[in-house]
Short mmCIF file of C-alpha atoms and ligand atoms in Angstrom, two decimals:
data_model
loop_
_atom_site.label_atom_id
_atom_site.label_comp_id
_atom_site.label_asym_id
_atom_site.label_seq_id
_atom_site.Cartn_x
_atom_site.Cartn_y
_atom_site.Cartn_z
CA UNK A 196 -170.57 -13.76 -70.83
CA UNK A 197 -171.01 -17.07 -69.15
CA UNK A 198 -168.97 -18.79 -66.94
CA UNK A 199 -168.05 -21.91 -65.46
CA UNK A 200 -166.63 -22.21 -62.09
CA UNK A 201 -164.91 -25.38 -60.16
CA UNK A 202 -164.04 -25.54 -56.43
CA UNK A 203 -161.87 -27.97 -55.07
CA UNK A 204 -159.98 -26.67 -52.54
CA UNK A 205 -160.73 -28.83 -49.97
CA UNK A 206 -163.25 -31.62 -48.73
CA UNK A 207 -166.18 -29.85 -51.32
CA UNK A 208 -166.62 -30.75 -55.06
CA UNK A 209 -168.34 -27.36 -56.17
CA UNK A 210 -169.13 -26.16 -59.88
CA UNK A 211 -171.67 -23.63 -61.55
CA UNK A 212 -172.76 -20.99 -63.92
CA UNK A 213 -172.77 -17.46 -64.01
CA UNK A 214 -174.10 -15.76 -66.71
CA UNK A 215 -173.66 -11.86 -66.80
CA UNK A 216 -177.76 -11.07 -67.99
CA UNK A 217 -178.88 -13.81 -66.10
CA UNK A 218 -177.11 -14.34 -62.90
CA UNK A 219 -176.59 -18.10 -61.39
CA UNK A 220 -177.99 -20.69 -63.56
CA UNK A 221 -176.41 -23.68 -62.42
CA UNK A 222 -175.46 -24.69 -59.21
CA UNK A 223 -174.32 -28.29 -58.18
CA UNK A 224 -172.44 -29.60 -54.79
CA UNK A 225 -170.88 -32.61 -53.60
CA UNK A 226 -169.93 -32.81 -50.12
CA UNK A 227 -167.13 -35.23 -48.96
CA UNK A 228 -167.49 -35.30 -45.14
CA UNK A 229 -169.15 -38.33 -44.53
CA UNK A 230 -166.02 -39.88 -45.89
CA UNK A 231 -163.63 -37.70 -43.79
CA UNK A 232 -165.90 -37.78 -40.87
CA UNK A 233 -164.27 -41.31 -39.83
CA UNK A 234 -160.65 -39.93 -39.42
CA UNK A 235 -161.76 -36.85 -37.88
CA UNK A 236 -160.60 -34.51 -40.38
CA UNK A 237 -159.92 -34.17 -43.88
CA UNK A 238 -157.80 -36.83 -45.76
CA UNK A 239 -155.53 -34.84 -48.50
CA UNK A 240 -155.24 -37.90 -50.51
CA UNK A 241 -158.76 -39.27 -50.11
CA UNK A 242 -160.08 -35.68 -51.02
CA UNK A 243 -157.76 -35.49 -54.10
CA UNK A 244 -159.50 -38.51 -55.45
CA UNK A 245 -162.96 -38.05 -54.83
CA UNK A 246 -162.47 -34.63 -56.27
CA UNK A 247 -161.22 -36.80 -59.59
CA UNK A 248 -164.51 -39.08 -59.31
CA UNK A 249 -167.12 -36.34 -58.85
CA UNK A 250 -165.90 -32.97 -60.88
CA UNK A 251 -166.78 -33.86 -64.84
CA UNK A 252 -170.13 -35.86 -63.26
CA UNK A 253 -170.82 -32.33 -61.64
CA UNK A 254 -170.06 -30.18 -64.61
CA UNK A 255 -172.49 -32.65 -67.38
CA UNK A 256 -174.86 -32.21 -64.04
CA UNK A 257 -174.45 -28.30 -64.38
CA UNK A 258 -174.77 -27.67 -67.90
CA UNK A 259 -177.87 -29.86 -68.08
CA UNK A 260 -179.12 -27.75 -64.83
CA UNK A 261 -178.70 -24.69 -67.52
CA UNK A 262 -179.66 -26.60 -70.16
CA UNK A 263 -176.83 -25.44 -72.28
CA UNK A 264 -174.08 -27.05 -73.90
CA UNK A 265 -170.10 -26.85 -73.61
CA UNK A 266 -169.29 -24.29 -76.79
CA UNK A 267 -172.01 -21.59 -74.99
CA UNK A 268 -169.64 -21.21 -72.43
CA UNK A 269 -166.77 -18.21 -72.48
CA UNK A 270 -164.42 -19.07 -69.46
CA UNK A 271 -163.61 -21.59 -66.51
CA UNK A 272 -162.31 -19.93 -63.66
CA UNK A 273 -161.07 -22.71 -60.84
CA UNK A 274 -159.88 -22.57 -56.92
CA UNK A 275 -156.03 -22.12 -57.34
CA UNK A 276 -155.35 -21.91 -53.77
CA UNK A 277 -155.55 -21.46 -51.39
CA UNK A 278 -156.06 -25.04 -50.01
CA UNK A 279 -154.74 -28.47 -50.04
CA UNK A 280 -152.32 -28.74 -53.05
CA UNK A 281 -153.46 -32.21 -54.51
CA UNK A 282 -157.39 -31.07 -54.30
CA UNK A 283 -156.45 -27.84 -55.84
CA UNK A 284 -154.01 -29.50 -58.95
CA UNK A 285 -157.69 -31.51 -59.93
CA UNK A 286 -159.87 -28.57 -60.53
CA UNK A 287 -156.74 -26.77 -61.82
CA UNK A 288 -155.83 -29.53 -64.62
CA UNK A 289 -159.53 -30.56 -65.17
CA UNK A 290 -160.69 -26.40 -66.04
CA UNK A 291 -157.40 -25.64 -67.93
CA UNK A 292 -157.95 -28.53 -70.19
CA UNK A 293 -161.53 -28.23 -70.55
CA UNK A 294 -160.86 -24.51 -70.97
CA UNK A 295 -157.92 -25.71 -73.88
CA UNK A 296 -160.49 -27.54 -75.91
CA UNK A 297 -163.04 -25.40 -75.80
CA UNK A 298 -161.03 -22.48 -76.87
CA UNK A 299 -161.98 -20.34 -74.22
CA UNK A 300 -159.84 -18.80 -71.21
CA UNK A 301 -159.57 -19.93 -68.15
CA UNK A 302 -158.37 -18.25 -64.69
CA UNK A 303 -157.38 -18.88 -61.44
CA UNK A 304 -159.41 -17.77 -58.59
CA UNK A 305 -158.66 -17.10 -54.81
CA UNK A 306 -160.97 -19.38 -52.41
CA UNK A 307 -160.83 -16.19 -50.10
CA UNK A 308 -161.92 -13.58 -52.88
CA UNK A 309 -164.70 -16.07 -53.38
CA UNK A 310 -165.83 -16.29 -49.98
CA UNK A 311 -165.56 -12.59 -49.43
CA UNK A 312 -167.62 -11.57 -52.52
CA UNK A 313 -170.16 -14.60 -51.85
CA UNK A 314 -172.58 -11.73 -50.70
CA UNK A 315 -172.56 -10.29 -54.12
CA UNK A 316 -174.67 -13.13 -55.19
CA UNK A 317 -177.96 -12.02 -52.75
CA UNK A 318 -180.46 -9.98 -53.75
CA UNK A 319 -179.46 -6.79 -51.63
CA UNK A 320 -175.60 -7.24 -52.28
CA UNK A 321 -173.21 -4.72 -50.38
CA UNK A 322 -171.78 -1.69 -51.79
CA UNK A 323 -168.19 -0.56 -51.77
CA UNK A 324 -165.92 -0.03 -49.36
CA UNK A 325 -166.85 -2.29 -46.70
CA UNK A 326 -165.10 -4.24 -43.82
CA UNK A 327 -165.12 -8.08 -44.21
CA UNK A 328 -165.13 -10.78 -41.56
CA UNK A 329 -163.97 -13.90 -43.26
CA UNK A 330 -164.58 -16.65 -40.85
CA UNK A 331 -164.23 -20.14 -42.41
CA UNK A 332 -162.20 -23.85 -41.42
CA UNK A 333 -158.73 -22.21 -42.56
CA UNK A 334 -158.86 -18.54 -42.29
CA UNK A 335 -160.09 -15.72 -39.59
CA UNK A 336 -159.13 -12.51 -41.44
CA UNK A 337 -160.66 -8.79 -41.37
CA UNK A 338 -160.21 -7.21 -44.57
CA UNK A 339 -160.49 -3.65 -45.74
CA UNK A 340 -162.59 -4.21 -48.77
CA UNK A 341 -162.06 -0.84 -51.23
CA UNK A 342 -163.14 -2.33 -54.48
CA UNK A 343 -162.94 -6.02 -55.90
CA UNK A 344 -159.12 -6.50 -55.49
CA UNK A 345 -158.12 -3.69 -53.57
CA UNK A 346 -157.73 -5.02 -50.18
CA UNK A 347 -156.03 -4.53 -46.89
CA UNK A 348 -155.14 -6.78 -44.47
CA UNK A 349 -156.22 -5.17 -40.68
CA UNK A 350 -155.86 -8.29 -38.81
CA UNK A 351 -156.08 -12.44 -38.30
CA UNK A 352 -155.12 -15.29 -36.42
CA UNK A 353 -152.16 -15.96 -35.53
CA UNK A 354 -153.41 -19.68 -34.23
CA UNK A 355 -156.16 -21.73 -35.62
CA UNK A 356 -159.22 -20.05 -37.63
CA UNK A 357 -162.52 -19.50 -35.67
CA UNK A 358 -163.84 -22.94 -37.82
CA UNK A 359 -160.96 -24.73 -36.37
CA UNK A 360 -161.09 -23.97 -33.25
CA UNK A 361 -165.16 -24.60 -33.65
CA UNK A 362 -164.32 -28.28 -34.85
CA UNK A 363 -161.32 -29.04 -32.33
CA UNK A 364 -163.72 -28.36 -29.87
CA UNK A 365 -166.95 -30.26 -31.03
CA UNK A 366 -164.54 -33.22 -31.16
CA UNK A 367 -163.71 -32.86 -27.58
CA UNK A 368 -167.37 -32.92 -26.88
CA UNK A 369 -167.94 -35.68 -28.62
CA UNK A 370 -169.15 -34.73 -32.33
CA UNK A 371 -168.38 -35.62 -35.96
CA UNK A 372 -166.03 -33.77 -37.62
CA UNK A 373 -166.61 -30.82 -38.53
CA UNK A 374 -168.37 -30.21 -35.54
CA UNK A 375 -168.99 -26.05 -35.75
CA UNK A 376 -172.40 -26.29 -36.85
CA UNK A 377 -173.36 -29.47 -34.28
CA UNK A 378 -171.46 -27.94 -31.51
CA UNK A 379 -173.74 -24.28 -32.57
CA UNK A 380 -176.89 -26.91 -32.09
CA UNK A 381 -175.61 -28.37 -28.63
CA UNK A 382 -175.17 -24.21 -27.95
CA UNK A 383 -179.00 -23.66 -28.57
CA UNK A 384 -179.66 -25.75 -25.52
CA UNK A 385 -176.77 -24.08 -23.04
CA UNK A 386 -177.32 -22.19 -20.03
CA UNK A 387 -176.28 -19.07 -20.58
CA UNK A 388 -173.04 -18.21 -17.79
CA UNK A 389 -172.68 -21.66 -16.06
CA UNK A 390 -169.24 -20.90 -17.72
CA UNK A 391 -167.13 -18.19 -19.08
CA UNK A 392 -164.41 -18.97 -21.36
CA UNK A 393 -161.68 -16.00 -21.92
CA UNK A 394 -162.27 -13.24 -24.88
CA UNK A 395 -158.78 -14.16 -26.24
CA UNK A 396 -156.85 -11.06 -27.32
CA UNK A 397 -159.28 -8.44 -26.37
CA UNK A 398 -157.47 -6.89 -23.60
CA UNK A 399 -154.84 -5.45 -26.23
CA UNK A 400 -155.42 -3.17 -29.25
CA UNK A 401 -155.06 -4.38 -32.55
CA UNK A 402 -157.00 -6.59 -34.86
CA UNK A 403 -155.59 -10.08 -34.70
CA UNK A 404 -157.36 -12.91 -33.24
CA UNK A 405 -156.33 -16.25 -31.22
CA UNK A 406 -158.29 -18.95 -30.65
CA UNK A 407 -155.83 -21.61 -29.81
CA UNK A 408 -156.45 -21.35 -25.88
CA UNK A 409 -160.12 -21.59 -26.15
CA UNK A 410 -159.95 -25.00 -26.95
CA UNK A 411 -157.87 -25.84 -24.04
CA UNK A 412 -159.74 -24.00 -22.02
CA UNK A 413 -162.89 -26.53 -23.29
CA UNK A 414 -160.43 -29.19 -22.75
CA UNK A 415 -159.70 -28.28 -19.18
CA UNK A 416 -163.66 -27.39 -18.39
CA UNK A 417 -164.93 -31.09 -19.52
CA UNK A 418 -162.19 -32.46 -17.46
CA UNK A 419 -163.64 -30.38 -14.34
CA UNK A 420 -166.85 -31.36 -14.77
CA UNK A 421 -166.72 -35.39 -15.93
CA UNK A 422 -169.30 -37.13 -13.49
CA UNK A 423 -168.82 -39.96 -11.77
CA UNK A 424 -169.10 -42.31 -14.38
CA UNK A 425 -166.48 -39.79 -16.25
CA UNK A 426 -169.05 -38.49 -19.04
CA UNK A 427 -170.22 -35.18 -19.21
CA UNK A 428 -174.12 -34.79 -18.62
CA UNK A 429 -175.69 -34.09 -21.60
CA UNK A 430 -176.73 -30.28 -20.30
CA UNK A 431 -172.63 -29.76 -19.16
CA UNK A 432 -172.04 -30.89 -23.07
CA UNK A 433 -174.96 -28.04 -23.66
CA UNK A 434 -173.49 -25.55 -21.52
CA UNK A 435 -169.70 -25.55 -21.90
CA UNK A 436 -170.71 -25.44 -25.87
CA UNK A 437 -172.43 -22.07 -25.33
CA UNK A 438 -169.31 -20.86 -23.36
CA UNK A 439 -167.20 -21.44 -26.22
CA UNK A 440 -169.34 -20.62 -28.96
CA UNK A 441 -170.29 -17.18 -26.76
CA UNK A 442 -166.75 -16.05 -26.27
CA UNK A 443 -165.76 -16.84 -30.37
CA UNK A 444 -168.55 -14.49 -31.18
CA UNK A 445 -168.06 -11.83 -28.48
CA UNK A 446 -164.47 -12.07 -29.94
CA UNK A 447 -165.24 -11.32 -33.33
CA UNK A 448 -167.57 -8.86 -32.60
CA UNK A 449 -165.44 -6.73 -30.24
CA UNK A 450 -162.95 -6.76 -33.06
CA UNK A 451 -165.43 -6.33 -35.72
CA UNK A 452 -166.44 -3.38 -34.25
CA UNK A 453 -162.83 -1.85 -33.55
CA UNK A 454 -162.61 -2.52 -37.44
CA UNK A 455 -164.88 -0.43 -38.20
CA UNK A 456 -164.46 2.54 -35.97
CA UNK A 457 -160.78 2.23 -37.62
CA UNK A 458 -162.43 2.34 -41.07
CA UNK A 459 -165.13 4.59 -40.65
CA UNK A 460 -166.92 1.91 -42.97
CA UNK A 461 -170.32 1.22 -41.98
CA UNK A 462 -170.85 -1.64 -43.77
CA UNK A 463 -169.88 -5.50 -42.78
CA UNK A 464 -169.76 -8.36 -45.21
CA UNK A 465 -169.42 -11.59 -43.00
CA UNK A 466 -168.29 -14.55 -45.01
CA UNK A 467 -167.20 -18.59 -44.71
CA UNK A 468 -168.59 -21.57 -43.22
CA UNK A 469 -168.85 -19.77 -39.83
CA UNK A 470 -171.05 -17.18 -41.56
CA UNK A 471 -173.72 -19.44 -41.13
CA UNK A 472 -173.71 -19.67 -37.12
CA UNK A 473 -177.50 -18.14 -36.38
CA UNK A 474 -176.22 -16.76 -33.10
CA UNK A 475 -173.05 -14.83 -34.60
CA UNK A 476 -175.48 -13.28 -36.97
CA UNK A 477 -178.13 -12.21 -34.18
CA UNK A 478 -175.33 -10.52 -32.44
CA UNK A 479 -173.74 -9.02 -35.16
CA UNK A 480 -177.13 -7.38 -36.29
CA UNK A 481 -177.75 -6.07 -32.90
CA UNK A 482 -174.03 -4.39 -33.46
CA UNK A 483 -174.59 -3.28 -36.56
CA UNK A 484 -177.72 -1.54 -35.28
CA UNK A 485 -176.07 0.11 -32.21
CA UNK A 486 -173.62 1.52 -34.80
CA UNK A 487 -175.96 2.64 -37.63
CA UNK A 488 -174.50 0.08 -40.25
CA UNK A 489 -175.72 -2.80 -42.05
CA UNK A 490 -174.29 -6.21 -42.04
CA UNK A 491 -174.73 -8.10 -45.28
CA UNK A 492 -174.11 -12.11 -45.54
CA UNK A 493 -174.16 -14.73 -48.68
CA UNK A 494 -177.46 -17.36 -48.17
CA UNK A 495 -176.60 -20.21 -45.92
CA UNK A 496 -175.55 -22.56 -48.87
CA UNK A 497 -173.33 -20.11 -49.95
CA UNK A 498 -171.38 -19.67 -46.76
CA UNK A 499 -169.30 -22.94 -46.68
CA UNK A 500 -167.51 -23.57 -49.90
CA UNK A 501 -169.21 -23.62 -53.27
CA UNK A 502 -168.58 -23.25 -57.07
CA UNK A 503 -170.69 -19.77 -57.13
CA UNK A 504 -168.80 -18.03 -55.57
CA UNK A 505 -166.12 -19.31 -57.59
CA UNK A 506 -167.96 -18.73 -61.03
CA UNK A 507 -168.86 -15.42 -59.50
CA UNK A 508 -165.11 -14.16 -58.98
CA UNK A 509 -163.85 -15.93 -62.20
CA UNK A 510 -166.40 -13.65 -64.43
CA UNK A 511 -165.76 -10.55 -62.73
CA UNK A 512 -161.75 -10.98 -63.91
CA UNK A 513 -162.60 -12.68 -66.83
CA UNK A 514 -164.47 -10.01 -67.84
CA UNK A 515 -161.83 -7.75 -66.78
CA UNK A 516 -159.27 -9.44 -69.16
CA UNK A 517 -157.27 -11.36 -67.18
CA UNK A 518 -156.44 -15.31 -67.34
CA UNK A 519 -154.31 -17.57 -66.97
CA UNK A 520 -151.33 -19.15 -69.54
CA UNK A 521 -151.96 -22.61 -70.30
CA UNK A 522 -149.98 -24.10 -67.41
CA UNK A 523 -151.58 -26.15 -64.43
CA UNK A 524 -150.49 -24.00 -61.74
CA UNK A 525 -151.49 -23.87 -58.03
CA UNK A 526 -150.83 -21.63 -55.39
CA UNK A 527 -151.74 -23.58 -51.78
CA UNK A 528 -150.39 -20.72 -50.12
CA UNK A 529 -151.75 -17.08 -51.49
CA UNK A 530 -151.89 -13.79 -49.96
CA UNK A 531 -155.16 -11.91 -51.08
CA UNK A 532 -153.75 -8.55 -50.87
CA UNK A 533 -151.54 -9.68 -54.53
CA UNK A 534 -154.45 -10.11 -56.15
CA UNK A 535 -154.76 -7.26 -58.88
CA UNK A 536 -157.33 -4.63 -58.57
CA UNK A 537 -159.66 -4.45 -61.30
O1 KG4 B 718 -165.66 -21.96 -45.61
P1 KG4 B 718 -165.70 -23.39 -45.23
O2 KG4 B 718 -166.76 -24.26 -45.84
O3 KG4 B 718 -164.37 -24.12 -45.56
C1 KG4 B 718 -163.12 -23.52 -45.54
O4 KG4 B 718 -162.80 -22.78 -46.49
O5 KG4 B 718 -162.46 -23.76 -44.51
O6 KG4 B 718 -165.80 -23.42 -43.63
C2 KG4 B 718 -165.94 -24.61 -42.92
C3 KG4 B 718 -165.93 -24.30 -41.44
C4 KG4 B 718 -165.82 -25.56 -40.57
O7 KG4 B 718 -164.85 -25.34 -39.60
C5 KG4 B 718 -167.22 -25.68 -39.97
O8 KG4 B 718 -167.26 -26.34 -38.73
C6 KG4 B 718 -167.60 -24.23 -39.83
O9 KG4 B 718 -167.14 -23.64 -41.03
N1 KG4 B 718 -169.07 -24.04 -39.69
C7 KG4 B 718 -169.66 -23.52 -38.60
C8 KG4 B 718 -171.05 -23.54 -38.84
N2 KG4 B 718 -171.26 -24.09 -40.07
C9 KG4 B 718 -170.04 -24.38 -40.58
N3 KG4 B 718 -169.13 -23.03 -37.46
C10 KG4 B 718 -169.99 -22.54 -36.53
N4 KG4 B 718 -171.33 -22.54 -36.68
C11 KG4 B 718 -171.91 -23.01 -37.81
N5 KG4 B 718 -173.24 -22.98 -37.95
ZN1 ZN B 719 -163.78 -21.94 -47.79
#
């Protein structure tokens, strides 16, 4: 079985191929955030109709990548939500029509599910039941992980997602949205406790996160320490960025841990674009070491969105027997604990 999968969910254009003997044969990306990067955040609209210029361009690009043609494929699975709804309805109408003429099925995937079983996709992939940390622009979420569908819910923000508060807080320091992975660069160059920002939430049992106050608490540390000229010095930029990135991952990892203890899981899938921070994942091997676990993550690439882990999702249901009817339908808002279990 071979299928196709489209992401559009939000400011990335991603599509490939999973075949069942073979594993990813096609892979192709198209990244939007140069164009979003001069308003600071993502454009809906704009992102809706880039996603129209670039998705059939990327599919022709992925076939050829395969070297296959349209009738060798058996199913497009798509991001239905969720996301923005306009970015979503593109990959939505373009796979169920595409799916339509080519007499195949097509199905609806959950962005989250995607994320979560990116890891599946490595060489050394996780086994069931784990716990999984799903850290990305528009989620923070711990989820019991029994089998692909079964999951729990054990906790999440109630404010903005760890990516979120990573960008709100690059822009206050001066970087191009989205800032998380310049703000994780400035952070390489920090002195370790010049400043300590607040664990939010860690005081109090239980499994949700906030991370709303750290970037006030950023706010109110540059405006401390704005020289004379009122800049911050390039090592203050340094510094307060370590603070904040330090107390997000000491966050996480305090509650990462409590996860597990409540589990008695002793594995940890980490997943979304804030996967990819290099110090979250030195710290959370050094946990997973004190605790006798292992910690298991999808490459880099395959952290922020992409159309693998899209494909990858859509075959396992596929295969399973499920699709959708031949309506366009999108769901920007989507719980992942309906999903069905397969
Ligand atoms: O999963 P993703 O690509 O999109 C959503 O589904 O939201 O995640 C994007 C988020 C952004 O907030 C971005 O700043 C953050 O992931 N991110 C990082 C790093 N790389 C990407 N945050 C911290 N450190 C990084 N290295
Ligand atoms: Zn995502």
């Amino acid at each position: 079985m071979r299928i196709l999968g489209i992401e559009t969910s939000c400011d990335e254009t991603g599509v490939a191929i999973y075949d069942e003997q073979r594993g990813l044969i096609a892979n192709q990306l198209y990244s939007q955030i140069e164009m979003h990067a001069d308003y600071g955040g993502v454009v809906p609209e704009l992102a809706s109709r880039d996603h129209i210029r670039k998705t059939l361009p990327l599919i022709q690009a992925a076939l050829k990548e395969a070297n296959l043609t349209a009738c060798e494929i058996d199913g497009v699975a798509y991001t239905a939500g969720p996301g923005l709804v306009g970015a979503l309805l593109v990959g939505a109408t373009i796979a169920r029509s595409l799916a339509y003429a080519w007499g195949v099925p097509a199905l609806g995937v959950h962005h989250m599910e995607g994320h979560l079983l990116a890891p599946m996709l490595e060489e050394n992939p996780p086994q069931f039941p784990f716990v999984a940390l799903l850290v990305s622009g528009g989620h923070t979420q711990l989820v019991k992980v029994d089998n692909v569908g079964d999951y729990q819910l054990l906790g999440e923000s109630i404010d903005d997602a760890a990516g979120e508060a990573f960008d709100k807080t690059a822009k206050l320091l001066g970087l191009d949205y989205p800032g998380g992975a310049a703000l994780a660069k400035l952070a390489e160059q920090g002195t370790p406790n010049r400043f300590i920002f607040p664990r939010p939430m860690t005081d109090r049992p239980g499994l949700d996160f906030s991370f709303s106050g750290l970037k006030t608490f950023a706010a109110n540390t540059i405006n401390q320490n704005l020289n004379p000229q009122g800049e911050l010095d390039q090592q203050t930029r340094c510094d307060i960025a370590h603070a904040f990135q330090q107390a997000v991952i000491d966050t996480l990892i305090i509650k990462c841990k409590r996860a597990l203890q409540q589990t008695g899981y002793k594995r940890l899938v980490i997943a979304g674009g804030v996967s990819a921070n290099k110090q979250l994942r030195t710290d959370l091997a050094q946990l997973m070491q004190q605790l006798g676990g292992e910690v298991f993550y999808p490459r880099p690439q395959f952290c922020t969105d992409n159309g693998a882990m899209i494909a990858y999702a859509g075959f396992l249901r596929l295969k399973n027997g499920e699709c959708t009817d031949l309506s366009v339908s999108v769901k920007p808002r989507w719980n992942m604990t309906e999903l069905a279990k397969i």
